[in-house]
Coordinates of C-alpha atoms in Angstrom, one line a residue:
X1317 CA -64.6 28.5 -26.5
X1318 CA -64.6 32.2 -25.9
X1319 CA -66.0 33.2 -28.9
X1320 CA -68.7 30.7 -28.5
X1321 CA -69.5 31.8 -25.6
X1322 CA -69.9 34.9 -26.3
X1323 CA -72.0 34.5 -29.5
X1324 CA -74.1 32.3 -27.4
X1325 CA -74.3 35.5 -24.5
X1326 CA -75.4 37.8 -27.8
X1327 CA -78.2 35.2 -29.0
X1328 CA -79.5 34.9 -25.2
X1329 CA -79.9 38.6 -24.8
X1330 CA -81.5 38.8 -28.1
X1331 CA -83.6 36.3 -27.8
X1332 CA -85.2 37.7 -24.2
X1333 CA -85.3 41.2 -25.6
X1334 CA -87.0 40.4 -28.6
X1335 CA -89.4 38.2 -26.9
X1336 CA -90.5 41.1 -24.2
X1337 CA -90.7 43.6 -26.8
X1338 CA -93.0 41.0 -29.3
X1339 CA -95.2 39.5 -26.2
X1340 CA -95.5 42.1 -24.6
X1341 CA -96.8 44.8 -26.8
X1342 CA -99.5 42.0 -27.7
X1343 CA -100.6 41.8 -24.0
X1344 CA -100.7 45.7 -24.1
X1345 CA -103.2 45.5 -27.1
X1346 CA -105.2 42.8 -25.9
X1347 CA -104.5 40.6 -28.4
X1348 CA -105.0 37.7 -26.4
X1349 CA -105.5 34.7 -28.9
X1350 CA -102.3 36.4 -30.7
X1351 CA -100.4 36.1 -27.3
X1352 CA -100.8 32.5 -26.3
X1353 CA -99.5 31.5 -29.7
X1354 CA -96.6 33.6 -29.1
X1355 CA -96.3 32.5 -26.1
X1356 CA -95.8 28.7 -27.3
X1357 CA -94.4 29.7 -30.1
X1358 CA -91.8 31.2 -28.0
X1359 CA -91.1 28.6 -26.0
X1360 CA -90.5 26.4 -29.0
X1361 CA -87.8 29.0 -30.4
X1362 CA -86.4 28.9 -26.9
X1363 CA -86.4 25.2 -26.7
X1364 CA -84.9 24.4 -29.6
X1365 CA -81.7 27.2 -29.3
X1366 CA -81.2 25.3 -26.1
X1367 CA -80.6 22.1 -27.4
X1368 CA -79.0 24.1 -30.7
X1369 CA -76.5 25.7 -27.3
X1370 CA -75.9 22.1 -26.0
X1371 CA -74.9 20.5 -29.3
X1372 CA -72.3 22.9 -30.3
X1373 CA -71.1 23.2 -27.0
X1374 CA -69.8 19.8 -27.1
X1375 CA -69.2 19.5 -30.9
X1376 CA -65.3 20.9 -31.8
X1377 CA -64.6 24.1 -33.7
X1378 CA -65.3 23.6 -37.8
X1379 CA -67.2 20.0 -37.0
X1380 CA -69.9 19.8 -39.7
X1381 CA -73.1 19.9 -38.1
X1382 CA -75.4 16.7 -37.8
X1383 CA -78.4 15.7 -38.2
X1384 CA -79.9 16.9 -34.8
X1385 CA -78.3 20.0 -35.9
X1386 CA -79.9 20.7 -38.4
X1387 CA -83.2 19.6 -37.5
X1388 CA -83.2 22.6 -34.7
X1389 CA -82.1 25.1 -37.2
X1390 CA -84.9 24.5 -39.0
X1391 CA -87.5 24.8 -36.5
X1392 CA -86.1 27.9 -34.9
X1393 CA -86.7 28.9 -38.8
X1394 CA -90.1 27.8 -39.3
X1395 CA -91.4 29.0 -36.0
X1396 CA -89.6 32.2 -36.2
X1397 CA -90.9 32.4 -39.8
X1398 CA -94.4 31.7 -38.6
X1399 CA -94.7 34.3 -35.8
X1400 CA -92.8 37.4 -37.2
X1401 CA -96.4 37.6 -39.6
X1402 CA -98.1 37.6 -36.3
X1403 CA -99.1 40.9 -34.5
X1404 CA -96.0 43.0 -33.6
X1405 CA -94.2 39.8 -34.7
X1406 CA -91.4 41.2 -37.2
X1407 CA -88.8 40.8 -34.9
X1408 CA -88.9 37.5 -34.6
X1409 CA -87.6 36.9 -38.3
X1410 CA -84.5 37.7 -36.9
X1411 CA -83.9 33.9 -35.2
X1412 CA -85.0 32.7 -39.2
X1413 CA -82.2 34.9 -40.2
X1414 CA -79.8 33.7 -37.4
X1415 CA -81.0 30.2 -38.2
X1416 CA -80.3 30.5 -42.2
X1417 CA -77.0 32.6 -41.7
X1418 CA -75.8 29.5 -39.3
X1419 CA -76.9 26.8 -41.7
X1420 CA -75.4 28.7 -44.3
X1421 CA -72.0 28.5 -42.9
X1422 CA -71.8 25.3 -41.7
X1423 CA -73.9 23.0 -43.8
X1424 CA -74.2 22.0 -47.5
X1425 CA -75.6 24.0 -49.9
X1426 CA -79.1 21.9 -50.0
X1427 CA -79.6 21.9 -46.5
X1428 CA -78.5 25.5 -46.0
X1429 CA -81.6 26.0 -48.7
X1430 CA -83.9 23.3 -46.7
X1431 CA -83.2 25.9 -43.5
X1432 CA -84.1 28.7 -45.0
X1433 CA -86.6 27.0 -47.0
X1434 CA -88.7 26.4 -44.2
X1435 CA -88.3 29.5 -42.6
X1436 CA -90.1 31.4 -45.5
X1437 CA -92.8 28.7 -45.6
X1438 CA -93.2 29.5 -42.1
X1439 CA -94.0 33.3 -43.4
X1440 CA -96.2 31.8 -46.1
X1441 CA -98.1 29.9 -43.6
X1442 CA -98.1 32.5 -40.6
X1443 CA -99.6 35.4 -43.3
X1444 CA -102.4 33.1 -44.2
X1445 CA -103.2 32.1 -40.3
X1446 CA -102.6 35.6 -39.1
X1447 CA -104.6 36.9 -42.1
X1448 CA -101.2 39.2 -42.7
X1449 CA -101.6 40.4 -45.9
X1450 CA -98.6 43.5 -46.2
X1451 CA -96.7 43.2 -49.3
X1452 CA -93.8 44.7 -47.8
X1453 CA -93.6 41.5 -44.9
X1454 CA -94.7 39.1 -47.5
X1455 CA -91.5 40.2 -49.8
X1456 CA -89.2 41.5 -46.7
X1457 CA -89.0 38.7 -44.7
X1458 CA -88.3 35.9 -47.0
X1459 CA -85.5 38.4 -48.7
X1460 CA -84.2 38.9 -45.2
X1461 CA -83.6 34.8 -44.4
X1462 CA -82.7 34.3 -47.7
X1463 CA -79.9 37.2 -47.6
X1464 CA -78.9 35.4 -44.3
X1465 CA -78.1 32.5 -45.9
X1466 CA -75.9 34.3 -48.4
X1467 CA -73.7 35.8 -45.7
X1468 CA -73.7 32.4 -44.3
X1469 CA -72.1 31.4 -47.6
X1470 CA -69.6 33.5 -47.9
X1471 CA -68.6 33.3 -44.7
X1472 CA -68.0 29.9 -45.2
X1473 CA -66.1 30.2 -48.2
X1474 CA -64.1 32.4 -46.1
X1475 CA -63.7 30.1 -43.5
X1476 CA -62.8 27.3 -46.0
X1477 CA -60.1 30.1 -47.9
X1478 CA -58.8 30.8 -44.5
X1479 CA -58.4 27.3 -43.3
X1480 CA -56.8 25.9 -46.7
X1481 CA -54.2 28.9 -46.2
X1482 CA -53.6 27.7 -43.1
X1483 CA -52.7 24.4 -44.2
X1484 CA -50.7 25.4 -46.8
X1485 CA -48.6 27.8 -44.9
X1486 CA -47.8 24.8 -42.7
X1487 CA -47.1 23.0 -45.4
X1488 CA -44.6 25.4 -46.3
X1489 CA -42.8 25.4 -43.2
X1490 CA -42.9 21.7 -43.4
X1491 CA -41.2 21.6 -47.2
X1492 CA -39.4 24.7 -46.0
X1493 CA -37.9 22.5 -43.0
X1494 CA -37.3 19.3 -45.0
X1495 CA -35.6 21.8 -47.6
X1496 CA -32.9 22.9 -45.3
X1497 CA -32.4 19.3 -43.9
X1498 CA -31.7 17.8 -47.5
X1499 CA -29.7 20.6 -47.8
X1500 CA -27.7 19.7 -45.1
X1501 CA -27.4 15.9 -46.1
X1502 CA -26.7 17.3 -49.4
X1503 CA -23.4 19.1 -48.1
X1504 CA -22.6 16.5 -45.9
X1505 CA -22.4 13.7 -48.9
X1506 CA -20.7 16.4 -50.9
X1507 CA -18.0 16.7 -48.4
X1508 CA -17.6 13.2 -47.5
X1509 CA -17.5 12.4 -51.4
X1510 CA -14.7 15.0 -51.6
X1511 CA -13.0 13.4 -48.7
X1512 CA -13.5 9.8 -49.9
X1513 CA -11.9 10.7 -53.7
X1514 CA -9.1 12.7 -51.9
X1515 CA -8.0 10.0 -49.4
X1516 CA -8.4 7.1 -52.2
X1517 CA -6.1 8.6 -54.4
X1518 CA -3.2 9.3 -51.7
X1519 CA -3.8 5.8 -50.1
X1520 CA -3.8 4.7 -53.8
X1521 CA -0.6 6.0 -54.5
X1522 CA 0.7 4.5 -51.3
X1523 CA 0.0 1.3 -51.9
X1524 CA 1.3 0.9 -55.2
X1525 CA 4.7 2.4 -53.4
X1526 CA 4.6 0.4 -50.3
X1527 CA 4.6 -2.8 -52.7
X1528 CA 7.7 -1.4 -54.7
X1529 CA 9.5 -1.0 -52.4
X1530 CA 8.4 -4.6 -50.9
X1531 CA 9.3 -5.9 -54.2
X1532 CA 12.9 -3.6 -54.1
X1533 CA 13.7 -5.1 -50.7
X1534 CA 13.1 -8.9 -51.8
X1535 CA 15.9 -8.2 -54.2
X1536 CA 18.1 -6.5 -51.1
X1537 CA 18.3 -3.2 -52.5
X1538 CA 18.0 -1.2 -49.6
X1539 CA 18.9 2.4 -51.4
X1540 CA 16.4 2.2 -54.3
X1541 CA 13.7 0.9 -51.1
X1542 CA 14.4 4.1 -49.5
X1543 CA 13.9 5.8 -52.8
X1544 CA 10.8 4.3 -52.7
X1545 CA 9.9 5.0 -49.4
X1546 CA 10.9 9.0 -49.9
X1547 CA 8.1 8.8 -52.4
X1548 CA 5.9 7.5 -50.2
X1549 CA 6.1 10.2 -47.7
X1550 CA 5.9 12.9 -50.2
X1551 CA 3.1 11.2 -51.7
X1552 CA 1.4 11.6 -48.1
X1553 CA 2.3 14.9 -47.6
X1554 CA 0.9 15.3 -50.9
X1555 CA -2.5 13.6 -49.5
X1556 CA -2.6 15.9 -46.4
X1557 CA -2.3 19.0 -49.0
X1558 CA -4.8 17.6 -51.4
X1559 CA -7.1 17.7 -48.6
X1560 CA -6.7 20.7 -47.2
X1561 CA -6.7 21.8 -50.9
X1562 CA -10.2 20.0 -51.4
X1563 CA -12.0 21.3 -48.4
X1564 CA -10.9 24.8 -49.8
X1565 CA -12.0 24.1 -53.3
X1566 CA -15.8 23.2 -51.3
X1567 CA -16.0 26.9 -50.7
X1568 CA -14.3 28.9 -53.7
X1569 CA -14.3 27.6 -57.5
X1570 CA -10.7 26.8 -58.8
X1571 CA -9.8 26.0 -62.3
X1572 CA -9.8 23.0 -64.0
X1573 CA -7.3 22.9 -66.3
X1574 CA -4.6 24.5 -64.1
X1575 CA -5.7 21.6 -61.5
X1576 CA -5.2 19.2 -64.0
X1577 CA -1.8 20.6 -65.2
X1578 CA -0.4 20.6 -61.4
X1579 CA -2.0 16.8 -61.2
X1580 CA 0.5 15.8 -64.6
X1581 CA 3.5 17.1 -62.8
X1582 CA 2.8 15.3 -59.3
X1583 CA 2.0 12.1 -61.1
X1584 CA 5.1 12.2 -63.0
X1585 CA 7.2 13.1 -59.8
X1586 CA 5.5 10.5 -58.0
X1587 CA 5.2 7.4 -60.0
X1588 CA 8.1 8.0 -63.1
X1589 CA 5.7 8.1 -65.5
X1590 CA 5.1 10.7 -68.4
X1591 CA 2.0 12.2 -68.8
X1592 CA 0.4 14.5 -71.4
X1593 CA -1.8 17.3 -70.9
X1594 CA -3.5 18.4 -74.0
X1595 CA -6.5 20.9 -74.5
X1596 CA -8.7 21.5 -77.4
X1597 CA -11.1 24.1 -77.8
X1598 CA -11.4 27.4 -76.0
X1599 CA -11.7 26.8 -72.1
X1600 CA -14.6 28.4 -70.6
X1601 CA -15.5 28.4 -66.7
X1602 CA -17.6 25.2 -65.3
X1603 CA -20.2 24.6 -62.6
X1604 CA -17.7 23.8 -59.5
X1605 CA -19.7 20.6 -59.3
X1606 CA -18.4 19.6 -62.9
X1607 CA -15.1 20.7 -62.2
X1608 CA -14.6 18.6 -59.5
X1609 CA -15.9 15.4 -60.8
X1610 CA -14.2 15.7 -63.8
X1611 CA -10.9 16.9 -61.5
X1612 CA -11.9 13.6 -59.3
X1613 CA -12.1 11.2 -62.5
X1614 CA -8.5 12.4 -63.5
X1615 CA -7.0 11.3 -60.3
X1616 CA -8.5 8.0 -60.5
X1617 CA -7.2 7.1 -63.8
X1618 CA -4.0 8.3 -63.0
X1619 CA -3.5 6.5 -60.1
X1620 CA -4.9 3.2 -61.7
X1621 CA -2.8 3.6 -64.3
X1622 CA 0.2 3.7 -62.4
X1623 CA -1.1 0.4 -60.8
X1624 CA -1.9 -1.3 -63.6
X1625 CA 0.7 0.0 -66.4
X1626 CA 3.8 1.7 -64.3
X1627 CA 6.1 3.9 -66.1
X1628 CA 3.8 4.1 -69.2
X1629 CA 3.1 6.7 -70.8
X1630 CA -0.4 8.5 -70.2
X1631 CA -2.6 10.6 -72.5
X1632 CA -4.8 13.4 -70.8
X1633 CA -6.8 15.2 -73.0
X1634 CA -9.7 17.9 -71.6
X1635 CA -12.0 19.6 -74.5
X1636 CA -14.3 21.6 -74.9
X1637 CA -17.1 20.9 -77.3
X1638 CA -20.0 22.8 -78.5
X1639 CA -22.4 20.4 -76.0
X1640 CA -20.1 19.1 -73.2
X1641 CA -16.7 19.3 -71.5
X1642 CA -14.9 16.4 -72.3
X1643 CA -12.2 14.4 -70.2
X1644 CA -10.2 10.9 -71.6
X1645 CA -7.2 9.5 -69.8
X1646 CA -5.3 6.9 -72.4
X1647 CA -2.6 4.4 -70.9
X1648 CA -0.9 1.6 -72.8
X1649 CA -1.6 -2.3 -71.0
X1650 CA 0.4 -4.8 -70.6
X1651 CA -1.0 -7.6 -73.2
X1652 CA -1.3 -10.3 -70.6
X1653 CA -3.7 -8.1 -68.3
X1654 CA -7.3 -9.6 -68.4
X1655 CA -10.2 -6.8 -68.0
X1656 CA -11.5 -8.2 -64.6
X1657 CA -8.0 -6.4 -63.3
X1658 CA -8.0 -3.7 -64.3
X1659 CA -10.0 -1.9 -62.1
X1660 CA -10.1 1.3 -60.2
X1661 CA -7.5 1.2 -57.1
X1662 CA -10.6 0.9 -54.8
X1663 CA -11.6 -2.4 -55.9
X1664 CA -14.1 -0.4 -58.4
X1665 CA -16.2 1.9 -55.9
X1666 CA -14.2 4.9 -57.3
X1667 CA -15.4 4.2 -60.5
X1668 CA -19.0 3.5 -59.2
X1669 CA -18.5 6.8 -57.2
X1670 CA -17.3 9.1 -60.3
X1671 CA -20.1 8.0 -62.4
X1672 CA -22.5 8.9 -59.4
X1673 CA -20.9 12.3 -60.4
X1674 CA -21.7 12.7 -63.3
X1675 CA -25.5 11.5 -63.0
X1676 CA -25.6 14.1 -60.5
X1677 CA -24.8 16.7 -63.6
X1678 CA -26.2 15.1 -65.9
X1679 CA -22.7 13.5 -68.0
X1680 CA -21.6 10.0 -68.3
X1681 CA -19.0 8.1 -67.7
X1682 CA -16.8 5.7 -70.7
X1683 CA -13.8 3.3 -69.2
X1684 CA -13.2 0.6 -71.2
X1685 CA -10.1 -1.5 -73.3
X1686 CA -9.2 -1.3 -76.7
X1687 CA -7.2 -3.4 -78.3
X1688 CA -3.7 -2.2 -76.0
X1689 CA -5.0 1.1 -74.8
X1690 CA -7.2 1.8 -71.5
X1691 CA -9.1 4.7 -71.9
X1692 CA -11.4 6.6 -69.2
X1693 CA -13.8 9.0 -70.8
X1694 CA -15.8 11.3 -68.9
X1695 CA -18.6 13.6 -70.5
X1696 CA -19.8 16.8 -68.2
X1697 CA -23.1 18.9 -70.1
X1698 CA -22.5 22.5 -70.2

């Protein structure tokens, strides 16, 4: 509003100052005729800057101009046109210039030319009333509006540069903002997906102890049931570890295949049950979200194997292939189990959650029977 204002101050004192120094020179040189069409030509200039004021007074900042608009631009052009070829008129080609520079930075292109247009027809028409015949106004004035109008251009393409980089800085800020918020629901699932595989396996483990030693106190023997149960605390003593363990491995990488060689020796502690640990290939280091899906997948299979097949034997092979890391866990079945059982120990959501893993990196998930073998194989890109 300021800067309006102001401009509006400049165009005021401009326009009185020209219009003494044009009108009255002509009254000093008695060129009477010459001064009464000044005079209303003047007033028409005058006129139409004040309805020009009133418009964009109440029209808001970078509004493009309206009709009404543009229809005053044009006859503070023309007129101005038509009386700077009148005696001591050249200043008045200054409001056509004003006029086209305007037009030219807030109109189209076609009107901005229909502005200034009219403005050098106004010189055309003033030279032949006023009998002006100098070259030098017949060329300088139309050159003059029409260089206004090619500031006004520019400046508009400014504008237009400078308005676009505004929008797109805050639509950085905007991206940069949702960027850190994704982020943060991004760690957040991570750490409650850590949490979730961690708790699932020790509350796994529990339950498959808490029904032995059920099953060991139906038969009354109390000292194999508190075997049992001695498992069953370690096991969640193990589980508190494991988490502490997990939150740790959130914020530095660990190593897969020792993590998998300490998971063979707590399984067989736990659950009585001998598992190999086999690698092929050369290990090489792993994204630490690959190594803790595929870390993840081994504790699922583990633990559903002790479920579904206890005390037999388990296969846990990790290689490393040209293309992928692989991971397959192999347990025997008992011949009477159906497939619908033998699912994950959460009901099949840790499977569902181990393959969300891997999609995540990009692998795939394999669990399936065959023939008297259940095999999980997991698949991890490199």
């Amino acid at each position: 509003m300021r800067q309006k204002m102001a401009a509006w101050a400049g165009r005021a004192f401009g326009f009185v100052w020209i219009g003494l120094l044009t009108i009255g020179t002509s009254i000093h040189g008695h060129e009477h005729g010459t001064v009464t069409v000044q005079i209303a030509g003047y007033a028409v200039i005058g006129a139409a800057m004040l309805g020009w004021a009133l418009i964009e007074s109440r029209t808001a900042p970078n509004t493009p101009s309206g009709t009404a608009m543009v229809l005053l631009l044009a006859l503070v052009s023309g007129a101005s046109g038509f009386l700077c070829m009148s005696h001591n008129g050249a200043l008045m080609v200054l409001f056509a210039a004003i006029a086209a520079l305007i037009a030219g930075g807030d109109v189209a292109l076609d009107t901005a030319l229909a502005v200034a247009g009219v403005g050098i027809l106004g010189v055309m028409v003033g030279a032949l009333i006023f009998g002006n015949t100098d070259a030098a106004a017949l060329i300088g004035f139309p050159a003059t509006i029409l260089s206004a109008l090619f500031i006004g251009r520019h400046r508009r393409a400014y504008r237009v540069q400078a308005e676009q980089a505004t929008a797109l800085l805050e639509r950085t800020q905007e991206l940069q903002e949702l960027q850190r918020h994704t982020d943060v629901l991004d760690e957040r699932t991570r750490i409650a997906r850590e949490i979730h595989d961690v708790l699932a396996h020790s509350l796994g483990g529990l339950s498959i102890q808490i029904q032995a030693a059920r099953a060991v106190l139906e038969d009354g023997n109390v000292e194999k049931a508190l075997h049992v149960l001695d498992t069953a605390q370690r096991i969640a003593s193990d589980g508190l570890v494991e988490t502490k363990r997990a939150v740790h491995a959130l914020r530095a990488d660990i190593a897969l295949d020792q993590e998998l060689s300490t998971l063979t020796k707590t399984h067989n502690s736990h659950y009585g049950a001998e598992v190999s640990f086999r690698i092929d290939g050369a290990p090489r280091e792993l994204s630490p979200a690959a190594t803790m899906a595929l870390l993840r997948i081994a504790q699922e299979a583990l633990v559903n194997a002790a479920k579904h097949a206890a005390r037999e034997a388990v296969e846990l092979t990790l290689a490393y292939d040209d293309g992928e890391t692989r991971l397959s866990v192999s347990n025997a079945v008992p011949a009477d189990a159906s497939p619908t059982t033998l699912q994950t120990v959460n009901g099949g959501y840790g499977l569902t959650g181990m393959k969300e893993r891997l999609l995540l990196i990009g692998g795939t998930l394999d669990a399936g029977r065959h023939d008297d073998t259940w095999t999980v194989t997991a698949k991890a890109p490199v």
